[in-house]
Tab-separated table of C-alpha atoms and ligand atoms in Angstrom:
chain	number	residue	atom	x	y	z
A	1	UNK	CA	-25.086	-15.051	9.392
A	2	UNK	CA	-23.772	-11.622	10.417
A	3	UNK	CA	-21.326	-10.222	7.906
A	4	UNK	CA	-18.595	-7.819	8.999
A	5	UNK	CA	-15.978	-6.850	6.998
A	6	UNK	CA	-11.994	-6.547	8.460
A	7	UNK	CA	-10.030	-6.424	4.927
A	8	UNK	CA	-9.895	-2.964	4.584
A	9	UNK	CA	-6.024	-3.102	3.549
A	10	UNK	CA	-7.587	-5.649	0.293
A	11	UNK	CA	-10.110	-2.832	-0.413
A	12	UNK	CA	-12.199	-0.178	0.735
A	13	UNK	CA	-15.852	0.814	0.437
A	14	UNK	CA	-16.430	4.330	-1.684
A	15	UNK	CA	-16.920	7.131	0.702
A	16	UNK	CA	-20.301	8.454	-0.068
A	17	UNK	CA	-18.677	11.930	-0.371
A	18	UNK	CA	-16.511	9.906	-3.020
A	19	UNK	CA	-19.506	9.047	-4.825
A	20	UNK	CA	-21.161	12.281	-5.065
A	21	UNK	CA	-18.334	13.766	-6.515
A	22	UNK	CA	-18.143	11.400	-9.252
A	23	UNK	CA	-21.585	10.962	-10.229
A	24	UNK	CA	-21.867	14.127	-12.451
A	25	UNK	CA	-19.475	12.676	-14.361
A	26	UNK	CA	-21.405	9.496	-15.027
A	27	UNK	CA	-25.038	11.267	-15.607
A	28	UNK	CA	-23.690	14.407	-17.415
A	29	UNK	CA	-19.859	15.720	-18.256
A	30	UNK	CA	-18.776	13.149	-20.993
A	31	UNK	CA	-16.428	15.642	-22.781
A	32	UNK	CA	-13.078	14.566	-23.529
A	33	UNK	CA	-11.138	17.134	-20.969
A	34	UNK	CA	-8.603	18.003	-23.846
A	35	UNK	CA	-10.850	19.165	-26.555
A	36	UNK	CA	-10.863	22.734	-26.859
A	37	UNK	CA	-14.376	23.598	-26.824
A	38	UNK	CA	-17.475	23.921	-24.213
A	39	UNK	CA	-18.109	20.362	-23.404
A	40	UNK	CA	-14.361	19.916	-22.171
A	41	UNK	CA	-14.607	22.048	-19.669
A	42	UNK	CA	-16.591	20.024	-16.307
A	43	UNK	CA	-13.857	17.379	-17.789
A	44	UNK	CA	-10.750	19.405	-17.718
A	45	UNK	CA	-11.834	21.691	-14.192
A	46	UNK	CA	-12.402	18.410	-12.378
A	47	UNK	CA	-8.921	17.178	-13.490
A	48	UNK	CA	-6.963	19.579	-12.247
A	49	UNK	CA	-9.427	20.408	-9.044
A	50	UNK	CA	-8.346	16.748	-8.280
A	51	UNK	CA	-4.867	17.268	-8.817
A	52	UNK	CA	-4.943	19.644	-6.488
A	53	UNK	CA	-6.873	17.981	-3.844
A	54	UNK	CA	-4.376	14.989	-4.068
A	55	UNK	CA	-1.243	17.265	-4.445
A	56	UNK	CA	-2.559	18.546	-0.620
A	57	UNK	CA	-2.261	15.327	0.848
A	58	UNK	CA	1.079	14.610	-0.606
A	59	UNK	CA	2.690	17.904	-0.293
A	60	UNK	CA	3.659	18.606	-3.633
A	61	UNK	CA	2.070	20.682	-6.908
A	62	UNK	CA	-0.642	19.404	-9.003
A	63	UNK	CA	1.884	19.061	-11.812
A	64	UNK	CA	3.784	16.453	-10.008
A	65	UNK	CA	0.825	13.875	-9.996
A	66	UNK	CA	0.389	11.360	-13.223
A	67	UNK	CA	-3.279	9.800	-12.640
A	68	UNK	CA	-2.947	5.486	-13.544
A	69	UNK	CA	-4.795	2.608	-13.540
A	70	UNK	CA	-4.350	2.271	-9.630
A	71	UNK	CA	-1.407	1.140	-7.559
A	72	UNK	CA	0.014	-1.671	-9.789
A	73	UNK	CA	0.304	1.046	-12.712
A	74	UNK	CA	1.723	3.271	-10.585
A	75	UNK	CA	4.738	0.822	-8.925
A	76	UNK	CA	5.203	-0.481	-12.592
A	77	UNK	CA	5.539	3.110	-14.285
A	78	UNK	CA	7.764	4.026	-11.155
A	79	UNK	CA	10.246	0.659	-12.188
A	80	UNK	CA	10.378	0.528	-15.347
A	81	UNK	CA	9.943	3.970	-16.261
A	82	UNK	CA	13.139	5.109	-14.683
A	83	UNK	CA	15.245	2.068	-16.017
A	84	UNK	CA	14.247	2.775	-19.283
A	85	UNK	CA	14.921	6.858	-18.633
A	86	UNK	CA	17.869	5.932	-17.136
A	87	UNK	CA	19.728	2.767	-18.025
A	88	UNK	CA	22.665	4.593	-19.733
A	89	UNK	CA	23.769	5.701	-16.515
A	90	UNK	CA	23.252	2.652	-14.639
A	91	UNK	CA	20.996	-0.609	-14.212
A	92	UNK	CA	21.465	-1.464	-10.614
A	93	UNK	CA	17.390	-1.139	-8.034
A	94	UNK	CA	17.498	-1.992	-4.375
A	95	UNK	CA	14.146	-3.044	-2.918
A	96	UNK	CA	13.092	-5.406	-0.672
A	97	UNK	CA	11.681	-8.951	0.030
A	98	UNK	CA	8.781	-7.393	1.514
A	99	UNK	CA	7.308	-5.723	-1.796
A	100	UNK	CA	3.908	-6.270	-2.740
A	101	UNK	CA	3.915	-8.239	-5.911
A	102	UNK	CA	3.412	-4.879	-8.123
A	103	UNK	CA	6.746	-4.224	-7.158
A	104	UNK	CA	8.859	-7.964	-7.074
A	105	UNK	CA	7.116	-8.525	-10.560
A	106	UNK	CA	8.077	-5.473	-12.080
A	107	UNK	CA	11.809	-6.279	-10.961
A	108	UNK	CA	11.358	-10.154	-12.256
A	109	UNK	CA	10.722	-8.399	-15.665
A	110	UNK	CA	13.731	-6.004	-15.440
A	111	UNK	CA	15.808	-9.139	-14.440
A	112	UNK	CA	15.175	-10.817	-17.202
A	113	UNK	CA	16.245	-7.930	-19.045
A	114	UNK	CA	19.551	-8.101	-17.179
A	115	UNK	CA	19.044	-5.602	-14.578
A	116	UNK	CA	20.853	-6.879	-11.376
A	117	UNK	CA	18.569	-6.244	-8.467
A	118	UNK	CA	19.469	-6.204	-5.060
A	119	UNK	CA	16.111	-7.422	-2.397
A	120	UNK	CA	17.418	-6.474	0.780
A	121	UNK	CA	16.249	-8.438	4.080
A	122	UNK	CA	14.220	-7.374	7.430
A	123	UNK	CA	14.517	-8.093	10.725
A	124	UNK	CA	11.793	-9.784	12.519
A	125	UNK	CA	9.179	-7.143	12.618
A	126	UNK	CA	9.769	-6.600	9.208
A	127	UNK	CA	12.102	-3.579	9.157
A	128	UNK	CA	14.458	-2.660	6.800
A	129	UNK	CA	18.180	-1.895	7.761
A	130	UNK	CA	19.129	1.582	6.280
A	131	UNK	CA	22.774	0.592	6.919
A	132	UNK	CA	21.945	-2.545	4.315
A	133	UNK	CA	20.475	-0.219	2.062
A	134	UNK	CA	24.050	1.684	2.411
A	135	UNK	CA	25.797	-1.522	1.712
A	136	UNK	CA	24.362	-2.710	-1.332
A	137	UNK	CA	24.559	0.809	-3.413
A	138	UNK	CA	27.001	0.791	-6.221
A	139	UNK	CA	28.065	3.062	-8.464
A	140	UNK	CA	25.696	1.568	-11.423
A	141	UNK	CA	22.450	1.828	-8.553
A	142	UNK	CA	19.510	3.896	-9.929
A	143	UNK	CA	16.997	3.541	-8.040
A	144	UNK	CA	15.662	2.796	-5.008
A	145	UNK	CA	12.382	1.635	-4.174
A	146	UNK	CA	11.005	0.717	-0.468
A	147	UNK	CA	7.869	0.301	0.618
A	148	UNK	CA	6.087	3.041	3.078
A	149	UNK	CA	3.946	0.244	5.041
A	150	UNK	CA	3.669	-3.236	4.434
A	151	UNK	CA	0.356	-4.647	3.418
A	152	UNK	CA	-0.190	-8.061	5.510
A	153	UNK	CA	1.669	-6.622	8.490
A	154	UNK	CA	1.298	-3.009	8.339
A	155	UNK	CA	5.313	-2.166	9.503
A	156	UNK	CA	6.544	1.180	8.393
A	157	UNK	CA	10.073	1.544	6.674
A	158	UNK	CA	12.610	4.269	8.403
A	159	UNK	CA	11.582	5.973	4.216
A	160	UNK	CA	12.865	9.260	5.550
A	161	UNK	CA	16.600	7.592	6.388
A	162	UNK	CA	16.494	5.647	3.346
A	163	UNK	CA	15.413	8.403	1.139
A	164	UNK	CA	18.733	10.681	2.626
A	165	UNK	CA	21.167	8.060	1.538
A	166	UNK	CA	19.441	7.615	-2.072
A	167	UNK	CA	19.928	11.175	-2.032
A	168	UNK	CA	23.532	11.063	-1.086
A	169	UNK	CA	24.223	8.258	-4.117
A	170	UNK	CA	22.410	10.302	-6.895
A	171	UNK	CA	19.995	7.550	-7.159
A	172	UNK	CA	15.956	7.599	-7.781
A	173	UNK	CA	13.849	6.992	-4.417
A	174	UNK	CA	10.633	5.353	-5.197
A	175	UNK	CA	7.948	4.280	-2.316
A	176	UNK	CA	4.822	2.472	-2.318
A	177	UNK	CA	2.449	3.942	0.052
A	178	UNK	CA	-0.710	2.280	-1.288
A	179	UNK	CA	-1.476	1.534	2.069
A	180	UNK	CA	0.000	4.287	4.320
A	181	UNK	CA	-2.074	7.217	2.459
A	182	UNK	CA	-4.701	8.171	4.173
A	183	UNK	CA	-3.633	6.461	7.283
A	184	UNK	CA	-0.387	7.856	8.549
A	185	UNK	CA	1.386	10.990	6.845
A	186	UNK	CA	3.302	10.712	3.539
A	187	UNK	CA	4.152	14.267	2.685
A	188	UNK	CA	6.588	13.249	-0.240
A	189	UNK	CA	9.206	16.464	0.612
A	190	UNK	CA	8.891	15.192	4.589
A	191	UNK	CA	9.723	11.581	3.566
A	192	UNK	CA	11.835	12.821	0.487
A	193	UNK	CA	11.071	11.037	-1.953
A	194	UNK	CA	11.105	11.180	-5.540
A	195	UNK	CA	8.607	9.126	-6.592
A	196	UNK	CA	5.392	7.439	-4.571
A	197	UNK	CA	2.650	5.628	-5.746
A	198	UNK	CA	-0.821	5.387	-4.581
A	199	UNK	CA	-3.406	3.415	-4.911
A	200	UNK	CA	-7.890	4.625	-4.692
A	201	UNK	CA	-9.376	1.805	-3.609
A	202	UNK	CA	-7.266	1.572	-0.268
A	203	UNK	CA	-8.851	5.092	0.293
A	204	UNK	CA	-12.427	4.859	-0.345
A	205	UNK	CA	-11.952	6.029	-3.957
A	206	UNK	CA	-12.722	3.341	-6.268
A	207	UNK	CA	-10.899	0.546	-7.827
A	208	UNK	CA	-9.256	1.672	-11.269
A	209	UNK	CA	-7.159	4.607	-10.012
A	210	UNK	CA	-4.485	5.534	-8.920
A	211	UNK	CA	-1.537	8.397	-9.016
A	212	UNK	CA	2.310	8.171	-9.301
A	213	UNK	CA	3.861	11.512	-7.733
A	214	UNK	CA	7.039	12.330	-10.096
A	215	UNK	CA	8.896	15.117	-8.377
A	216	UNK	CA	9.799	18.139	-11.107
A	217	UNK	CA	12.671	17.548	-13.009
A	218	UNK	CA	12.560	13.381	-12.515
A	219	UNK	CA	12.304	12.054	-16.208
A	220	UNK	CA	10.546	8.417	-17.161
A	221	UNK	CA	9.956	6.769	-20.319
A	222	UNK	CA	6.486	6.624	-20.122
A	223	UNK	CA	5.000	2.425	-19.827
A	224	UNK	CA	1.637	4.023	-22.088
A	225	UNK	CA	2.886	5.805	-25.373
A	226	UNK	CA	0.181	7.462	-27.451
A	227	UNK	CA	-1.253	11.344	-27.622
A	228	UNK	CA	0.457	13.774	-25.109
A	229	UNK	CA	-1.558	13.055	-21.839
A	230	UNK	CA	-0.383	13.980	-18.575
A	231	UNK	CA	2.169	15.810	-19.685
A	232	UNK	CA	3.334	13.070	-21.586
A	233	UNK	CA	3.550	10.855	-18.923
A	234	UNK	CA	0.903	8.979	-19.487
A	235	UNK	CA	-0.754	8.689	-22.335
A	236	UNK	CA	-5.149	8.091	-22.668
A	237	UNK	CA	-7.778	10.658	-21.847
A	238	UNK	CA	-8.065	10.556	-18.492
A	239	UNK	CA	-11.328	9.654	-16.553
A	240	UNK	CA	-12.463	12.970	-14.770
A	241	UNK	CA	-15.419	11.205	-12.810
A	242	UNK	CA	-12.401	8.230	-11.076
A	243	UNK	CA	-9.710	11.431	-10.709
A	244	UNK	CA	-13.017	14.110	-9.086
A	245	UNK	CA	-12.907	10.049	-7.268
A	246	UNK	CA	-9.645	9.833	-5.726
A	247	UNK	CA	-9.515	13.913	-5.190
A	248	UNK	CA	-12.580	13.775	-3.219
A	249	UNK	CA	-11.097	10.484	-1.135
A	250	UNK	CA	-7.181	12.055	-0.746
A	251	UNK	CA	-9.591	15.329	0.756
A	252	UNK	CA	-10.591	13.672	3.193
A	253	UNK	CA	-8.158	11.276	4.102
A	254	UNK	CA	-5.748	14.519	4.853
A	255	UNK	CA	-7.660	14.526	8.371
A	256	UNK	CA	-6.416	11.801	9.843
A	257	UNK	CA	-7.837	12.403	13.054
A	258	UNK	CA	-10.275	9.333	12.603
A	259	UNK	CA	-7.765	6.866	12.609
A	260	UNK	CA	-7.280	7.465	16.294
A	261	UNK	CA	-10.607	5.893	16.590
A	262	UNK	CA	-9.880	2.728	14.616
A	263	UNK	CA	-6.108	2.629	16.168
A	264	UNK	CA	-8.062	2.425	19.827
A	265	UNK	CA	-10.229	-0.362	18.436
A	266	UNK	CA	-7.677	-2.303	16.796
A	267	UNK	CA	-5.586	-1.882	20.414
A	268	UNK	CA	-8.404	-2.727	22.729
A	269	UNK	CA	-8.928	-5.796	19.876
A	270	UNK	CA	-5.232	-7.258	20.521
A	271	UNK	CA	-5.377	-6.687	24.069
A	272	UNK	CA	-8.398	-8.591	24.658
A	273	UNK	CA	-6.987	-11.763	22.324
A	274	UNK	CA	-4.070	-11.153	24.624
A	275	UNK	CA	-6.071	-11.569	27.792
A	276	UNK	CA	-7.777	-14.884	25.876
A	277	UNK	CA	-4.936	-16.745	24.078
A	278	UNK	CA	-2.003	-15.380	26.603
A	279	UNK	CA	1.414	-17.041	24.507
A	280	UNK	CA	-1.298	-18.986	22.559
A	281	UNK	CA	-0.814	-15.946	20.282
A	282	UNK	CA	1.872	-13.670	18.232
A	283	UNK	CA	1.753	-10.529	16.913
A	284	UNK	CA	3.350	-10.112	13.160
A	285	UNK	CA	4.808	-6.975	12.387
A	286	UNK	CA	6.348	-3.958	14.376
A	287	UNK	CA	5.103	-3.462	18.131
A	288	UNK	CA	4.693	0.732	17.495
A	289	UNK	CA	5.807	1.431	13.927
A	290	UNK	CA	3.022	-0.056	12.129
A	291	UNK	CA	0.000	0.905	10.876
A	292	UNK	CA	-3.130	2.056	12.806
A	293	UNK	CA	-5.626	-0.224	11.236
A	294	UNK	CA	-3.440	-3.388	11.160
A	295	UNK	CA	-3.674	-5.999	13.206
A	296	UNK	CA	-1.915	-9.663	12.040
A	297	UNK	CA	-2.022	-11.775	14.720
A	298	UNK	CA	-0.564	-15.581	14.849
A	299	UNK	CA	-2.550	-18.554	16.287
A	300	UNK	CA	0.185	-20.883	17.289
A	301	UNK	CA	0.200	-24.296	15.813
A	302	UNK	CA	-3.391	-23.434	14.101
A	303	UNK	CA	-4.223	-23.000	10.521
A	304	UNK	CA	-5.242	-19.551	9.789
A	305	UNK	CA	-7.466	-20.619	6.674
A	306	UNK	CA	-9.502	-22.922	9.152
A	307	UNK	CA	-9.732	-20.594	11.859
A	308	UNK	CA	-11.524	-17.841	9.427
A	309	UNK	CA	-13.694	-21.147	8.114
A	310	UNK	CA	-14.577	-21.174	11.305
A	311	UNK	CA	-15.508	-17.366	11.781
A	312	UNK	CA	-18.397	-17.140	9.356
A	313	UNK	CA	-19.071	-14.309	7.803
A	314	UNK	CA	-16.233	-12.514	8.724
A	315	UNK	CA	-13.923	-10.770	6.152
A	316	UNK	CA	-10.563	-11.080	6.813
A	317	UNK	CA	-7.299	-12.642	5.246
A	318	UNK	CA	-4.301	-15.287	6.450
A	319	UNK	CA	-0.516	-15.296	6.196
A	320	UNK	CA	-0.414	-18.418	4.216
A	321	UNK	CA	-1.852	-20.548	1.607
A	322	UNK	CA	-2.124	-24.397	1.231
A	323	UNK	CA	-0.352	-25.525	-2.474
A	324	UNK	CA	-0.761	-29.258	-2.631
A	325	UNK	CA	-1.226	-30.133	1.015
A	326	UNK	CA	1.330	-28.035	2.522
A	327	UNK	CA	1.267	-25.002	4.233
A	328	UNK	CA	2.938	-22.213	2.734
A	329	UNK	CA	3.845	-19.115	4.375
A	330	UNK	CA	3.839	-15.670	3.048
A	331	UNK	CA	7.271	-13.629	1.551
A	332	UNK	CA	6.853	-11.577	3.908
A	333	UNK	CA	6.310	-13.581	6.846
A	334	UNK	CA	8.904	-16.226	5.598
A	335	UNK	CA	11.311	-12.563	5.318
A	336	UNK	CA	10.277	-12.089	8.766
A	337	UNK	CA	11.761	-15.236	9.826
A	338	UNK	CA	8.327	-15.793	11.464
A	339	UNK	CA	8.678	-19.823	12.159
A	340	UNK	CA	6.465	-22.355	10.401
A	341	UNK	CA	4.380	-23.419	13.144
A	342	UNK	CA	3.464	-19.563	13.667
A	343	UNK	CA	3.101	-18.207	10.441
A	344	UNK	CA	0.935	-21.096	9.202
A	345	UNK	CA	-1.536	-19.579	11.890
A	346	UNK	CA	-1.738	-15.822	10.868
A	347	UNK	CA	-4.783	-13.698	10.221
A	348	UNK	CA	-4.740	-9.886	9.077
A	349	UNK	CA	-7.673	-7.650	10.667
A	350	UNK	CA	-7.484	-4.931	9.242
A	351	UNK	CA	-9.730	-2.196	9.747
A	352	UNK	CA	-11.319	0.897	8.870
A	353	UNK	CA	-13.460	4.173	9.044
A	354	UNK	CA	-16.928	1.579	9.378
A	355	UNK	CA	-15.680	-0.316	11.911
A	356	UNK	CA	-17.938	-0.803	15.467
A	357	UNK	CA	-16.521	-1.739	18.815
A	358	UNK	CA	-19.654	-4.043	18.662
A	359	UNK	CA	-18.269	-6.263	15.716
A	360	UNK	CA	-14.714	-5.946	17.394
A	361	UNK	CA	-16.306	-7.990	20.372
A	362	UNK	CA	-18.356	-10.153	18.513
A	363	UNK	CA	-15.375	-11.190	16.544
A	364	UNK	CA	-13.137	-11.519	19.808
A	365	UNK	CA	-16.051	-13.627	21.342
A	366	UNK	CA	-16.413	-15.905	18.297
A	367	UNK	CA	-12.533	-16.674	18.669
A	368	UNK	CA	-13.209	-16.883	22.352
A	369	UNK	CA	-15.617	-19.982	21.313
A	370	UNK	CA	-13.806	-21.854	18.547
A	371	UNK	CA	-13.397	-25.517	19.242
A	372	UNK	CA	-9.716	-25.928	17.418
A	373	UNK	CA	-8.224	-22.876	19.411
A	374	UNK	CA	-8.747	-24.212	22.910
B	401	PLP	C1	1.304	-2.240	-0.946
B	401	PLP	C2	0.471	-2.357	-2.188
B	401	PLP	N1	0.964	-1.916	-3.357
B	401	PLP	C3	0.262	-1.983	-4.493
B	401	PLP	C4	-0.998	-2.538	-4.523
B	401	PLP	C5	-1.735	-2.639	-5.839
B	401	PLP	O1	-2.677	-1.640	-5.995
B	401	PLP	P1	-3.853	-1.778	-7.101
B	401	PLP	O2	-4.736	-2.871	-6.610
B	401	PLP	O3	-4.525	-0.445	-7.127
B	401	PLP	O4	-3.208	-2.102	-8.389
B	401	PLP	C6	-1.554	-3.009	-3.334
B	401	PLP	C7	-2.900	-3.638	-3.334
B	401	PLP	O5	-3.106	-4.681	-2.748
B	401	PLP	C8	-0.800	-2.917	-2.136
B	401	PLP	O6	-1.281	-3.357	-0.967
């Protein structure tokens, strides 16, 4: 059985570069990079040479990045960290119905401590109305927080538009671009935002990491009390070898050059099913605004669990699970307003810096062959 892997939006592999620059940290620099004396120092440079390195892919100063436990961490400080910062002023987020679940949980917590939330819809590729987002600002709103890219389709939120009228209300903009770094741009003063989360393992850093940009001046109760780390942010030493990690991965993923490559393949991919299925098949998501590694395609009347049964070996995900003999489709398809019959049928590719041409055709040829799509 041949194994190829097409789930690079669930996870990446660790750049070697990646691993080289943490593996001093795991065979010799133990220090604790706040103690004042000799062995701190390894620690406390790779810190803030990581800072740095990740403050050049976003745009902003090292001082603006708060290292956390990875994406979830990140979304959750971003929440409830400004509700709790803020909630004399007003109680009132916006998101969407598109979230990843470190974001809708988050807000199911607030809600049950009375925060209204608003979830806003999308329109069939999974876009975002910025004259919604007007609508549904009130006086009490706080913050804002909209995805950059969406994980199982890969669509990309107008953030820049959304992030002027947040602006315009006094409210906090907050977006999740665990899966746009490293693929499209997300230079936080080009988008505007105030807040943006990221996540290591989406860009072959490791699992375990992650960073919330707070812009200067932007104050949140911290989710971690304890000693006074990252600037009181976030307390707990921090691990230098996961931060030299993610500074290493956000180095390279600032030339985004590569991802022409995998954009081509993933193109040349659809086209081909196209050619094969004709209206046998959908795509999910936007046409152009979507991400270059993301392909979620529907097979029409099919079941997207059975189809990747029948794929062996390959690493992929579906659009919908089966609880107690019925087929349930995603939030974010059923957002979509993607219809049963095609959503039950709908399989992310997505795909990344290892990816071959050669297991782009082998895959297309096994679909080519599978008895329950013909
Ligand atoms: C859009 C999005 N946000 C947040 C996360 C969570 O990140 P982590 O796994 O680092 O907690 C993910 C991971 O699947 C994601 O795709």
């Amino acid at each position: 059985m041949r194994r190829i892997y097409l789930d690079y939006n669930a996870s990446t592999p660790i750049d070697p570069a990646v691993a080289a620059a943490m593996k001093p940290f795991l065979a010799d620099h133990f220090g604790n990079p706040s103690s004042g004396h000799w062995a701190a120092d390894a620690a406390k440079a790779a810190l803030e040479r990581a800072r740095g390195q990740i403050a050049a892919l976003l745009g902003c100063e090292g001082d603006e990045v708060v290292f956390t436990s990875g994406g979830s961490e990140a979304n959750n400080l971003a929440l409830k960290g400004a509700y709790f910062a803020r909630r004399e002023s007003g109680d009132h987020i916006i998101t969407t119905r598109i979230e990843h679940p470190a974001i809708i949980e988050p807000c199911r917590f607030l809600e049950r401590l009375a925060a209204p939330i608003t979830y806003l819809p999308v329109d069939k590729f999974g876009r975002v109305d910025p004259d919604d987002l007007n609508r549904a600002i009130t006086p009490r709103t706080i913050l804002i927080s909209i995805m950059h890219a969406n994980n199982e389709v890969g669509t990309i939120q107008p953030i820049e538009e959304c992030a002027r009228i947040a602006r315009e209300h006094g409210a906090l903009f907050h977006t999740d671009a665990a899966q746009s770094a490293g693929k499209i741009a997300t230079d936080v003063n080009g988008l505007g935002v105030d807040l943006l989360s990221i996540a290591g393992h989406k860009l072959y850093a490791p699992k375990g990491v992650g960073v919330l940009f707070v812009r200067r001046g932007v104050m949140l109760e911290p989710l971690i009390h304890g000693a006074g780390h990252e600037s009181g942010r976030r307390a707990g030493t921090e691990s230098a070898m996961l931060a030299a990690g993610l500074g290493q991965a956000c180095e390279l993923a600032r030339d985004l050059t590569s991802i022409d490559r995998v954009r081509v393949l993933r193109d040349d991919f659809w086209h081909g099913l196209q050619e094969g299925f004709g209206n046998r098949i959908a795509l999910n998501g936007h046409p152009a605004d979507r991400l270059p590694n993301t392909l979620n395609v529907s097979f029409i009347n099919c079941v997207g669990a059975e189809i990747l049964k029948g794929l062996e070996g390959v690493a992929a995900s579906t659009g919908s699970a089966c609880h107690a003999g019925r087929i349930e489709l995603s939030p974010v398809l059923q957002a979509m307003g993607v219809a049963p019959e095609t959503g039950m049928g709908a399989i992310r590719f997505s795909l990344g810096r290892g990816t071959t041409r050669e297991e782009i055709d082998a895959v297309a040829e096994n679909l080519s062959r599978l008895p329950q799509l013909h």
